[in-house]
Coordinates of C-alpha atoms in Angstrom, one line a residue:
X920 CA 9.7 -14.4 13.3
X921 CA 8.9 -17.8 13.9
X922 CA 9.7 -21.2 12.0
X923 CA 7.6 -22.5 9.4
X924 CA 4.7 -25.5 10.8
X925 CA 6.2 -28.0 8.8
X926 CA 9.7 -27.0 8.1
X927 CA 12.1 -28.2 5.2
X928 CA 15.2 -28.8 6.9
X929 CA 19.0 -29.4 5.3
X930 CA 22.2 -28.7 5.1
X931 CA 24.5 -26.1 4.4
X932 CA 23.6 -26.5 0.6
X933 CA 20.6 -24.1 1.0
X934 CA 21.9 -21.3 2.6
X935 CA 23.4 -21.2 -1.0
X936 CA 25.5 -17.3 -1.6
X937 CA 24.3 -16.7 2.3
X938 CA 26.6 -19.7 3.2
X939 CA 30.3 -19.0 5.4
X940 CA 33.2 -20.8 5.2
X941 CA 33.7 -24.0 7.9
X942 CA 36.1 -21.5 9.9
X943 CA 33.7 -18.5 10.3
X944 CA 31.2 -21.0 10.9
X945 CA 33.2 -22.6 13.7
X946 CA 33.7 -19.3 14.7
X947 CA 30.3 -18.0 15.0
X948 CA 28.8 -21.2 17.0
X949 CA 31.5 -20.7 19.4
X950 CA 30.7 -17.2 20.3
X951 CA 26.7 -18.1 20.6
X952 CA 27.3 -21.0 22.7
X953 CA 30.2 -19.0 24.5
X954 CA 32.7 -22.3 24.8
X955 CA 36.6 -22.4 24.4
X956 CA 37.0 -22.0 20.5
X957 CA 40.4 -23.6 20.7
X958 CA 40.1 -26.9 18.8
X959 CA 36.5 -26.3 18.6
X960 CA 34.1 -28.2 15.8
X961 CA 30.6 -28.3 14.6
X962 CA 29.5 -31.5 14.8
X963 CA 25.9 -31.1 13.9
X964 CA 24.1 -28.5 12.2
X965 CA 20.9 -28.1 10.5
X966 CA 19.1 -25.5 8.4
X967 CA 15.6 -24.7 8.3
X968 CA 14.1 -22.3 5.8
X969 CA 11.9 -19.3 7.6
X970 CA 8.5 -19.7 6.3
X971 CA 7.6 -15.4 6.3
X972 CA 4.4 -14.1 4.6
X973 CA 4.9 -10.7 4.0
X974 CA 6.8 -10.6 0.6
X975 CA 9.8 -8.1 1.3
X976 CA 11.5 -7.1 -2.0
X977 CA 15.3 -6.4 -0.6
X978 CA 15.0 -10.2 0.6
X979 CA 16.6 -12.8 -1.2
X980 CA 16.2 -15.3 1.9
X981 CA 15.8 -16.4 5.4
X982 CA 16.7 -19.2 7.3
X983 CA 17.1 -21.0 11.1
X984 CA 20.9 -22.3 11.2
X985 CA 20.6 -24.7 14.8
X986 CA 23.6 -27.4 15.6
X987 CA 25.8 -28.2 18.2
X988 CA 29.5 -27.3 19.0
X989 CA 31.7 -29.4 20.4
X990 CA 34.7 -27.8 22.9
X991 CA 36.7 -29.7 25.3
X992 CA 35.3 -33.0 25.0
X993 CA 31.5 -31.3 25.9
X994 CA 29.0 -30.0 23.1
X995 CA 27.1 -27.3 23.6
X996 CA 24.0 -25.8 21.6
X997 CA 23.9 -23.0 19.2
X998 CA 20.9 -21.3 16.9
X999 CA 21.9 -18.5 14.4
X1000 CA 19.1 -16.3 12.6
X1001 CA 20.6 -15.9 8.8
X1002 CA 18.8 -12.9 6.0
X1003 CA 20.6 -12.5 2.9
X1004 CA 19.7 -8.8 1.5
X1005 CA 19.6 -8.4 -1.8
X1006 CA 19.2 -5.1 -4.3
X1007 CA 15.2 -5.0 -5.1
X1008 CA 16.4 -5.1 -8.7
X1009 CA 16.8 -8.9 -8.5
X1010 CA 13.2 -9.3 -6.9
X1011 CA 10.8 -10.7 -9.1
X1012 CA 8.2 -8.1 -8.6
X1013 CA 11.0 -5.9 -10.3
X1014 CA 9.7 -7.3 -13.7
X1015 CA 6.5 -4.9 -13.1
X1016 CA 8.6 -1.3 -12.9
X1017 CA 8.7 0.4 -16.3
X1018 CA 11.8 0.3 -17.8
X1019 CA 12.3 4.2 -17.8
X1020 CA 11.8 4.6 -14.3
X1021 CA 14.1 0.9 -12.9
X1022 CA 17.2 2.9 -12.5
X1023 CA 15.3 5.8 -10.4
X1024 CA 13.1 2.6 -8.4
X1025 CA 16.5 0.7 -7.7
X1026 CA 18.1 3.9 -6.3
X1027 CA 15.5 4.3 -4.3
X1028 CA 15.9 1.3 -2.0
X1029 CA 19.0 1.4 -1.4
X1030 CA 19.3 -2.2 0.1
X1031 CA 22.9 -1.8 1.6
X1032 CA 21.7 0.3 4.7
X1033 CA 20.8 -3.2 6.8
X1034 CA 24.0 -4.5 5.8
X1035 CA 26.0 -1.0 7.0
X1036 CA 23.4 -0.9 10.1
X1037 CA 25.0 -4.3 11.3
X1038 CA 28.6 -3.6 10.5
X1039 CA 28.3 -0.6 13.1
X1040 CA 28.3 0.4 16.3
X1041 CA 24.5 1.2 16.6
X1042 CA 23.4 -1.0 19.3
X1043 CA 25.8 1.0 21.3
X1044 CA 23.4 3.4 20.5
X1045 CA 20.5 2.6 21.2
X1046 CA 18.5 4.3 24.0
X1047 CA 17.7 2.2 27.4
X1048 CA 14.5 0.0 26.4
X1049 CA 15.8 -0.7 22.8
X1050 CA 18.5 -3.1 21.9
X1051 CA 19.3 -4.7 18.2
X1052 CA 20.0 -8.7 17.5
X1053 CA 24.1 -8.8 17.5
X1054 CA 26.0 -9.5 14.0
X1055 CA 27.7 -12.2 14.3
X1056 CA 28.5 -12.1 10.6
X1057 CA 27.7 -9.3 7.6
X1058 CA 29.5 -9.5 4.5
X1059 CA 29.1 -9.1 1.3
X1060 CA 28.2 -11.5 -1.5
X1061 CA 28.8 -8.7 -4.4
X1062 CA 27.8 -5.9 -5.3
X1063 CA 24.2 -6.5 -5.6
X1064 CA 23.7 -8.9 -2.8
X1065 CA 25.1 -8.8 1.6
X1066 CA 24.8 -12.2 3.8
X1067 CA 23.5 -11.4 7.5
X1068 CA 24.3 -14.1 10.6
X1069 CA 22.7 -12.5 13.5
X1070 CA 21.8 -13.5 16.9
X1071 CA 18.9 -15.6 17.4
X1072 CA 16.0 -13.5 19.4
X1073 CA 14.0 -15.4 21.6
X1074 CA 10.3 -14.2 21.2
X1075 CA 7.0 -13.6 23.0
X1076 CA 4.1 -13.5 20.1
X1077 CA 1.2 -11.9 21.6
X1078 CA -1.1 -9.5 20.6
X1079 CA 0.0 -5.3 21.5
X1080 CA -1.9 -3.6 24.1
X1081 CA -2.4 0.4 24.6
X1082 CA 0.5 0.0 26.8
X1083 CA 2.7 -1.6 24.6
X1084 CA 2.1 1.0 21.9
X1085 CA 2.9 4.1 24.4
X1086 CA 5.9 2.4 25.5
X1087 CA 7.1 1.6 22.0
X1088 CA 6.3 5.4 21.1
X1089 CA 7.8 7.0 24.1
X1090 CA 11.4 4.3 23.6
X1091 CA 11.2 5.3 19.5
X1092 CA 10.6 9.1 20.3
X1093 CA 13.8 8.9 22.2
X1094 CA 15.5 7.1 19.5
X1095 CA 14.4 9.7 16.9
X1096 CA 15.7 12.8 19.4
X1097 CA 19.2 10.9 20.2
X1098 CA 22.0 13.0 19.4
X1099 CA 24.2 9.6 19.3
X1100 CA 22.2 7.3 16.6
X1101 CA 21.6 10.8 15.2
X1102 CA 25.2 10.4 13.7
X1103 CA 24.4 7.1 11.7
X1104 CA 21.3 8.6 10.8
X1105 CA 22.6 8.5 7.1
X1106 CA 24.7 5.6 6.9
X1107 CA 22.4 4.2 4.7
X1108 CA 22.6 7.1 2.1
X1109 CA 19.0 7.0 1.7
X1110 CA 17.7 9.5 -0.8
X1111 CA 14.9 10.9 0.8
X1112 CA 15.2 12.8 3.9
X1113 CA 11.3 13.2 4.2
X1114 CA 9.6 9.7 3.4
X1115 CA 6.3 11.3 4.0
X1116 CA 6.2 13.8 1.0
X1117 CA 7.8 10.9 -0.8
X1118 CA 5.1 8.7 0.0
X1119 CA 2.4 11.4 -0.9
X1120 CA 3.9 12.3 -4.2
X1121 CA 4.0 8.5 -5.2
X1122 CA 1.3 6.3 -3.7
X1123 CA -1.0 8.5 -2.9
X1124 CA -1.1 10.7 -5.5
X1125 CA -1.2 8.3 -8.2
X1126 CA -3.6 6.0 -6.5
X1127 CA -5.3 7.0 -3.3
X1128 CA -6.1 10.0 -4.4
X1129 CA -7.3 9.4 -7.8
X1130 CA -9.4 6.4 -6.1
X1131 CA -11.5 8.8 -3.5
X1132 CA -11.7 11.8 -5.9
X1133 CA -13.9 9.3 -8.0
X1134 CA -17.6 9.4 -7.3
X1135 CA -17.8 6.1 -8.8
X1136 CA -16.0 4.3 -5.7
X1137 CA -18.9 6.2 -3.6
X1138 CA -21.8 5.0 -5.7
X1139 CA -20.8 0.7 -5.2
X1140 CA -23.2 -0.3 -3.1
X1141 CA -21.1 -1.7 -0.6
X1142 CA -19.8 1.6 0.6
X1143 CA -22.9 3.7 -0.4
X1144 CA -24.9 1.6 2.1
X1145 CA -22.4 0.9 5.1
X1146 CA -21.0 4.7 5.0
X1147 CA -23.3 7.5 3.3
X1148 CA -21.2 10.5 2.0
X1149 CA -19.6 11.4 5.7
X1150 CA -16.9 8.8 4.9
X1151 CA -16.2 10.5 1.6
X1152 CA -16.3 14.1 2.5
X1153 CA -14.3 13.2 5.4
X1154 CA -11.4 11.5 3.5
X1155 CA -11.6 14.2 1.1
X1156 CA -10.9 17.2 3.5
X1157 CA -8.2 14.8 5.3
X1158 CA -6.2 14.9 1.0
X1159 CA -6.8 18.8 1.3
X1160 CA -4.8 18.7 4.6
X1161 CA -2.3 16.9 3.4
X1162 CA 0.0 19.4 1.8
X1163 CA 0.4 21.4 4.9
X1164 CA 0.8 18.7 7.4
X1165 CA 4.4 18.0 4.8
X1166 CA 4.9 21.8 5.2
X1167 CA 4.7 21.6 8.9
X1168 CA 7.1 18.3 8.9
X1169 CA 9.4 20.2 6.5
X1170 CA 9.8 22.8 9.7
X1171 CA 10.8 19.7 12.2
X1172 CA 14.2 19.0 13.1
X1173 CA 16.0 15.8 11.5
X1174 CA 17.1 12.8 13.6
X1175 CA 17.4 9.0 13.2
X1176 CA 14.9 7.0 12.2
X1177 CA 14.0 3.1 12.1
X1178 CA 11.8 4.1 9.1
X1179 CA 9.6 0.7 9.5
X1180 CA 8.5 0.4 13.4
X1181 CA 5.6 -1.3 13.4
X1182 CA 4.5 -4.9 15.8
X1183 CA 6.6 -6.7 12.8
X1184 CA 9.5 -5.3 13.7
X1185 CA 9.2 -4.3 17.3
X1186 CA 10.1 -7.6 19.6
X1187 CA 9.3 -8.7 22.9
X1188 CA 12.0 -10.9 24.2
X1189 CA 12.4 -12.6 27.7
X1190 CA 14.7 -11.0 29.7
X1191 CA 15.1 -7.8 27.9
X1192 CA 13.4 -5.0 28.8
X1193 CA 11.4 -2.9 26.2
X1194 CA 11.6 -3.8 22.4
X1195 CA 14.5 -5.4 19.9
X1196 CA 14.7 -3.5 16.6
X1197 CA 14.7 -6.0 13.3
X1198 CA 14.9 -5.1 9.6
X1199 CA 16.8 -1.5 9.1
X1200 CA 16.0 -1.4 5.5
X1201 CA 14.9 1.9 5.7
X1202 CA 17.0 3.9 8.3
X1203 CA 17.5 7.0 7.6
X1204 CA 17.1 11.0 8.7
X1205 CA 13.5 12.2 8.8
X1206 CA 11.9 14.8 10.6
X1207 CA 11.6 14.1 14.7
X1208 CA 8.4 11.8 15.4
X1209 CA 8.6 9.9 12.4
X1210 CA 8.4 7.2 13.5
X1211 CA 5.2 7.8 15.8
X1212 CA 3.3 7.5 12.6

């Protein structure tokens, strides 16, 4: 994730909940900039606010925390990505779930899994070609909310190739078939052990479906002209399909599974090799090749 064009930048003050005290802070710039903590002090520091489109509901905020560390009489740079998590019942677009199905939609998402993701031994984990930022810091702020400090991940934005989405779903494949992140596969106690049957018995039942069973989308002529009926029919037969491609994943073994490994969360970094996994919100146990899709 990159930095807002025109950033606002601060102090400590807007980190806010997310914030540490000035000896876990001293602490943590030490260890980024690798110096002598003994009599060690931050002797500049400021914090920029990440400037990220997508709207994610389990985050409360995101910010760049950059300064300097001073160690035996030399100071040496630090940067520290910071994410405070947050339970989706304090997002604002909570306001739009009835209020007969909130305790069901807060259950859910259960927003602690990033938090338990980073207070374990899951990089260690990992398969060769895939590596995680390292916490420097994960605590919680109660018992709705977690503060992340994690290390800063130097990034190559560029568009993906064919190659880089074989390699990305050869390195995941492995991930979903490892036997070792297999046992954190449920750290995050996530509900739903299939989130494809989930998804169909939500979103697409109440509104995809609906939508391309209606004749009425067919007949705008937007789509009547640019598509004819093959379009429809053949979106139709694919919802006909659907229940036995969920039999047939019911029949697949469980492993571990990012849950969310798309571009966004897949990063290229100089001097790693393969990928560095972000946002763990939805770790869990799914079927094998999950995460292909």
């Amino acid at each position: 994730m990159e930095p807002c064009d025109e950033p606002s930048m601060g102090g400590r003050a807007l980190l806010g909940a997310a914030d540490v005290s000035d000896e876990e802070l001293t602490r943590i710039a030490t260890r980024v900039a690798g110096v002598d903590p003994a009599g060690a002090r931050v002797v500049e520091l400021v914090v920029e606010p990440v400037d990220y489109a997508q709207p994610a509901i389990t985050t409360a905020g995101l910010w760049w925390v950059r300064g300097s560390v001073e160690s035996g009489g030399a100071a040496a740079p630090f940067s520290v990505f910071v994410k405070q998590i947050q339970s989706w019942a304090r997002s604002p677009l909570f306001a739009f779930v009835p209020p007969e199905l909130q305790e069901f939609a807060e259950a859910g998402v259960p927003w602690r899994t990033e938090y338990l993701i980073y207070r374990s031994d899951l990089a260690d984990r990992l398969p060769d070609g895939l590596s995680m930022p390292r916490a420097l810091h994960a605590a919680e702020i109660d018992d709705r909310s977690a503060s992340l400090w994690l290390e800063a991940i130097d990034t190559e934005p560029c568009a993906w190739t064919g190659e880089d989405f074989r390699e990305a779903a050869y390195l995941v494949g492995r991930l979903n078939a490892s036997a070792s992140a297999g046992a954190l596969a449920s750290i995050g106690e996530h509900p739903f052990r299939n989130f494809a049957r989930t998804y169909v018995s939500g979103r697409v039942a109440g509104q995809i479906e609906p939508a391309l069973r209606d004749d009425r989308l067919w007949e705008h002529p937007l789509l009547r002209e640019t598509f004819g009926g093959d379009l429809r029919d053949d979106l139709r037969r694919a919802l006909d399909a659907v229940p036995g491609y969920l039999d047939e994943l019911d029949r697949l073994p469980l492993g571990a599974a990012h849950g969310d490994t798309c571009p966004n969360n897949l990063l290229r970094s100089p001097g790693r090799d393969g990928f560095v996994l972000i946002d763990f919100g939805f770790w869990s146990t799914q079927p094998l090749g999950f995460d292909l899709a």
